[in-house]
XYZ file of C-alpha atoms in Angstrom:
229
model
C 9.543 -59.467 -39.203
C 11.327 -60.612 -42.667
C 14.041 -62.518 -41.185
C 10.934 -65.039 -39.761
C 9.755 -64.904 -43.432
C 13.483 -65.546 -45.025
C 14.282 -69.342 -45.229
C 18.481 -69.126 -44.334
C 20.806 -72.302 -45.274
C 23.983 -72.345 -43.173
C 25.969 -72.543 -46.083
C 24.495 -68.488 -46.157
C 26.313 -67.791 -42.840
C 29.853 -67.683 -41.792
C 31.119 -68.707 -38.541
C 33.719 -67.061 -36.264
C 36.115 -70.437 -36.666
C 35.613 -69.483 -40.328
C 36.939 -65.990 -40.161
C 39.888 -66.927 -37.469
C 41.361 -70.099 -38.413
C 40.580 -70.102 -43.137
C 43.701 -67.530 -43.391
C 46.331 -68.858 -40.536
C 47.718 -71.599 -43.294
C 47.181 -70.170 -46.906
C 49.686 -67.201 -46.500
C 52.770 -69.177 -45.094
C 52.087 -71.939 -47.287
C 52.586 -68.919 -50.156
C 55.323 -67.485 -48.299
C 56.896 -71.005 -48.691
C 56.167 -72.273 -51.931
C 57.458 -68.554 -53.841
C 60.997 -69.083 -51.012
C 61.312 -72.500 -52.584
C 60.938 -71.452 -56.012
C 63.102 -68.598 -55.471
C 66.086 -71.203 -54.260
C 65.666 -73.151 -57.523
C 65.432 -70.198 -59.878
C 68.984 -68.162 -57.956
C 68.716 -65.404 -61.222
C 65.511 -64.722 -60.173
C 66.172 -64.203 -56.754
C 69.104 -61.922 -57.444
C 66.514 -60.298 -59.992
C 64.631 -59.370 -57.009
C 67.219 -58.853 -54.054
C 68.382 -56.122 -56.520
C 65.304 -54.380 -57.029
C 64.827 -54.415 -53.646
C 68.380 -52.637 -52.673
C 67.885 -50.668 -55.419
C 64.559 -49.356 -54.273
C 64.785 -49.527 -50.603
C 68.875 -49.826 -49.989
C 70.568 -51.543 -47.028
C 69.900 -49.498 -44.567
C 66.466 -49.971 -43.403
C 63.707 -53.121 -43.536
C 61.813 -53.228 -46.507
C 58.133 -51.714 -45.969
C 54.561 -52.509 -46.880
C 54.620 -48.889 -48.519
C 57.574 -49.854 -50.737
C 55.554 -52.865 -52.024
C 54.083 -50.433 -54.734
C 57.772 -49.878 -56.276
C 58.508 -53.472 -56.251
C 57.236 -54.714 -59.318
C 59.397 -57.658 -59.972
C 58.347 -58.716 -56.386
C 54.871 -58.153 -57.265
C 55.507 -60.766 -60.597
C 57.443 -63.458 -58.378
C 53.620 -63.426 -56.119
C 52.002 -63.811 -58.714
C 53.640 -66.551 -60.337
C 53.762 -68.290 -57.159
C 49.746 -67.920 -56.828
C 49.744 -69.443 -59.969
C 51.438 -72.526 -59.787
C 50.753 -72.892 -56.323
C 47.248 -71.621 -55.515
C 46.172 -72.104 -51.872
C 43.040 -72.677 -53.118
C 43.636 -75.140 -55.621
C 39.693 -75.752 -55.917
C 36.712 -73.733 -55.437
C 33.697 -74.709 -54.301
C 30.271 -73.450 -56.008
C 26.760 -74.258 -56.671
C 24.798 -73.259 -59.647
C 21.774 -71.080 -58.904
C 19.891 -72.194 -62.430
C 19.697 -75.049 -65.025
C 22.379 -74.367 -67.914
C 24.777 -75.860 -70.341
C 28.836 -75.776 -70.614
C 30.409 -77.324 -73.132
C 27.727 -80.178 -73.781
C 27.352 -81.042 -70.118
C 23.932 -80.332 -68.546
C 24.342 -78.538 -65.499
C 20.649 -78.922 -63.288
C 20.667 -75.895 -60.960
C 21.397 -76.629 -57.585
C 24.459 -78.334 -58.450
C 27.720 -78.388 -56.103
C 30.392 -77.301 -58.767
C 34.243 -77.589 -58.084
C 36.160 -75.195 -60.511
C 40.042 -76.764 -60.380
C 42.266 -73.492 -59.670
C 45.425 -75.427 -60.117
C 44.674 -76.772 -63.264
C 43.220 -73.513 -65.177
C 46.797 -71.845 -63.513
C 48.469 -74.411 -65.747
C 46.135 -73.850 -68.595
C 48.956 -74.134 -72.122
C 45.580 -72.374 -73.850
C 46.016 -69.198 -71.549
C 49.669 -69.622 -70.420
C 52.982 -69.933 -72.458
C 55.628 -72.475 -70.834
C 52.853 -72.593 -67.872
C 54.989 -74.901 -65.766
C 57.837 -72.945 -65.920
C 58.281 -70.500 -63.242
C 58.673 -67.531 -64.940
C 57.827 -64.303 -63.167
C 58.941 -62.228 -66.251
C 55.240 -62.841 -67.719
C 53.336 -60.789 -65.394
C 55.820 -57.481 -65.934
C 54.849 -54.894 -68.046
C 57.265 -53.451 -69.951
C 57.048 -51.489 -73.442
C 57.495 -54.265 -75.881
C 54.360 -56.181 -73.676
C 50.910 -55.288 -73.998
C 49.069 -53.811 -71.145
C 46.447 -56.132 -71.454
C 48.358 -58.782 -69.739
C 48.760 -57.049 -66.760
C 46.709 -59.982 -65.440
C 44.940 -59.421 -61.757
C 44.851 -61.652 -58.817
C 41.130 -60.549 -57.495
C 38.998 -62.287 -60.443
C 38.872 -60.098 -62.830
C 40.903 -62.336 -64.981
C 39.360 -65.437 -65.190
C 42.779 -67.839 -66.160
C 43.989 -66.736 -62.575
C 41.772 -67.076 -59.759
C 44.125 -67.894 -56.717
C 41.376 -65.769 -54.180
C 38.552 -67.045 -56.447
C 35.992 -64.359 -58.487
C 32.583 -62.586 -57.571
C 31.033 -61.718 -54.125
C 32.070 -65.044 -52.883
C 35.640 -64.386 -53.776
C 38.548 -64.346 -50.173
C 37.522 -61.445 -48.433
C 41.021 -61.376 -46.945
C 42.683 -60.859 -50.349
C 44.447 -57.517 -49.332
C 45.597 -58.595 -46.119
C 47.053 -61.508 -47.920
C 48.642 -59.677 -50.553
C 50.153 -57.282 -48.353
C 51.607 -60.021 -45.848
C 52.733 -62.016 -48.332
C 54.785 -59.238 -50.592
C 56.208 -57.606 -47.298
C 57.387 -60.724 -45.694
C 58.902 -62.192 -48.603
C 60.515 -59.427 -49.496
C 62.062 -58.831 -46.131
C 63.380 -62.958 -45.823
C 64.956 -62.080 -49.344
C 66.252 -58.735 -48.300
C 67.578 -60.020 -45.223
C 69.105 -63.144 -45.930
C 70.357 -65.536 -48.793
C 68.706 -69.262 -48.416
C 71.038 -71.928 -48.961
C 69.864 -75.814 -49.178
C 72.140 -78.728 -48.629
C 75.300 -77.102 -48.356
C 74.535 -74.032 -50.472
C 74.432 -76.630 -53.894
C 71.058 -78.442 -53.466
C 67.629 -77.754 -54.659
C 64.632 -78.151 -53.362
C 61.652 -80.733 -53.894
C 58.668 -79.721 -55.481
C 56.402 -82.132 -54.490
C 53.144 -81.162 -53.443
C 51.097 -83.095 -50.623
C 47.624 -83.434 -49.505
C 45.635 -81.019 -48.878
C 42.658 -78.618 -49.224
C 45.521 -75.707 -49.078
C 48.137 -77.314 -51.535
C 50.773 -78.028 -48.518
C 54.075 -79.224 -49.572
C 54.588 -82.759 -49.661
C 58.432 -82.198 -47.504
C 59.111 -78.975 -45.572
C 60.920 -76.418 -46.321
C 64.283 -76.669 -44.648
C 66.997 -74.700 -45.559
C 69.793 -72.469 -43.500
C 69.238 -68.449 -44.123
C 72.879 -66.279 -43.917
C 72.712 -63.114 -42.778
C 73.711 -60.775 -45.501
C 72.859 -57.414 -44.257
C 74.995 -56.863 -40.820
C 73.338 -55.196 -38.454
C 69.910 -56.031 -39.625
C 67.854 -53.043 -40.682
C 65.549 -53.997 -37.770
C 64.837 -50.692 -36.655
């Protein structure tokens, strides 16, 4: 048989604690770091409450079928992803002998390529720690080539990482992440300290990027009844 003739590492298998328990932090850690910047930046956040009455109204919850029509949502995830990748480091191994920028890189090698840092790249990325969804809409004074994609086909973003070892669970966390953020900022304004604080920044250790401090802050209902149903 060739599987008696095929030498497998483990590294070439993955394991059912894999599968269950790589995606059960990375998406609220998301969900919370794109909240927090949207408390700190309030313009943006009323940037994208009103394209998200405007689209869907009052009436109802937002969908994940509305997602599509959100594109100011769509920036805001993207902008979070790219301060605050989930992955902030990949982990690869070169499969032959080559050289990248002077360095001599012996195949076999374990390689780390640092996410966070290319996300923060000033070479690919004007202002790039500013949070400032407004680069990843296209509009008709931008050019369509920086309609820059999260799957790694644009190699100064890889937040799910790039090639047939890239998250396979890149659509299910794109589509949990847009349709529950949008429904906490559809739902409810976010108000820190009183309604006048901000909140820390500060990121903590982690293979994820988890915040240093929760994020605790006191949501007020602003649709009455919610759309629930």
């Amino acid at each position: 048989m060739i599987l008696n003739k095929t030498r497998f590492k483990k590294s070439d298998f993955i394991l059912p604690q894999d599968i269950f328990a790589a995606g059960t932090d990375t998406s609220p850690i998301t969900i919370e770091w794109a909240l927090a910047e949207l408390i700190n930046h309030p313009n943006i956040m009323e940037k994208a409450r009103a394209e998200i009455d405007n689209v869907v109204g009052r009436s109802r919850l937002v969908e994940e079928a509305d997602i599509v029509n959100l594109p100011y949502l769509q920036a805001v995830v993207k902008e979070s992803l790219r301060l605050h990748p989930t992955g902030p480091l990949i982990v690869r191994e070169s499969t032959e002998e080559c050289t990248i920028n002077g360095y001599q890189i012996p195949a076999g090698t374990r390689l780390f390529v640092n996410v966070w840092a290319i996300g923060r790249d000033p070479n690919h990325w004007e202002m790039p720690l500013e949070f400032s969804p407004e680069r990843f809409v296209i509009s008709e004074e931008r050019e369509k080539g920086k309609a820059v994609d999260v799957r790694g086909q644009h190699f100064q973003m890889l937040p799910f990482g790039s090639g047939r070892r890239r998250c396979p669970g890149t659509s299910l966390a794109l589509q949990l992440v847009h349709t529950t953020l949008a429904a906490m900022i559809q739902c409810f304004e976010w108000r820190v300290n009183g309604g006048n604080g901000t909140v820390n920044m500060e990121e903590g250790q982690g293979i994820t990027l988890p915040r240093a401090n929760p994020l605790i802050c006191v949501p007020v209902v602003r649709l009455n009844p919610l759309p629930l149903y």
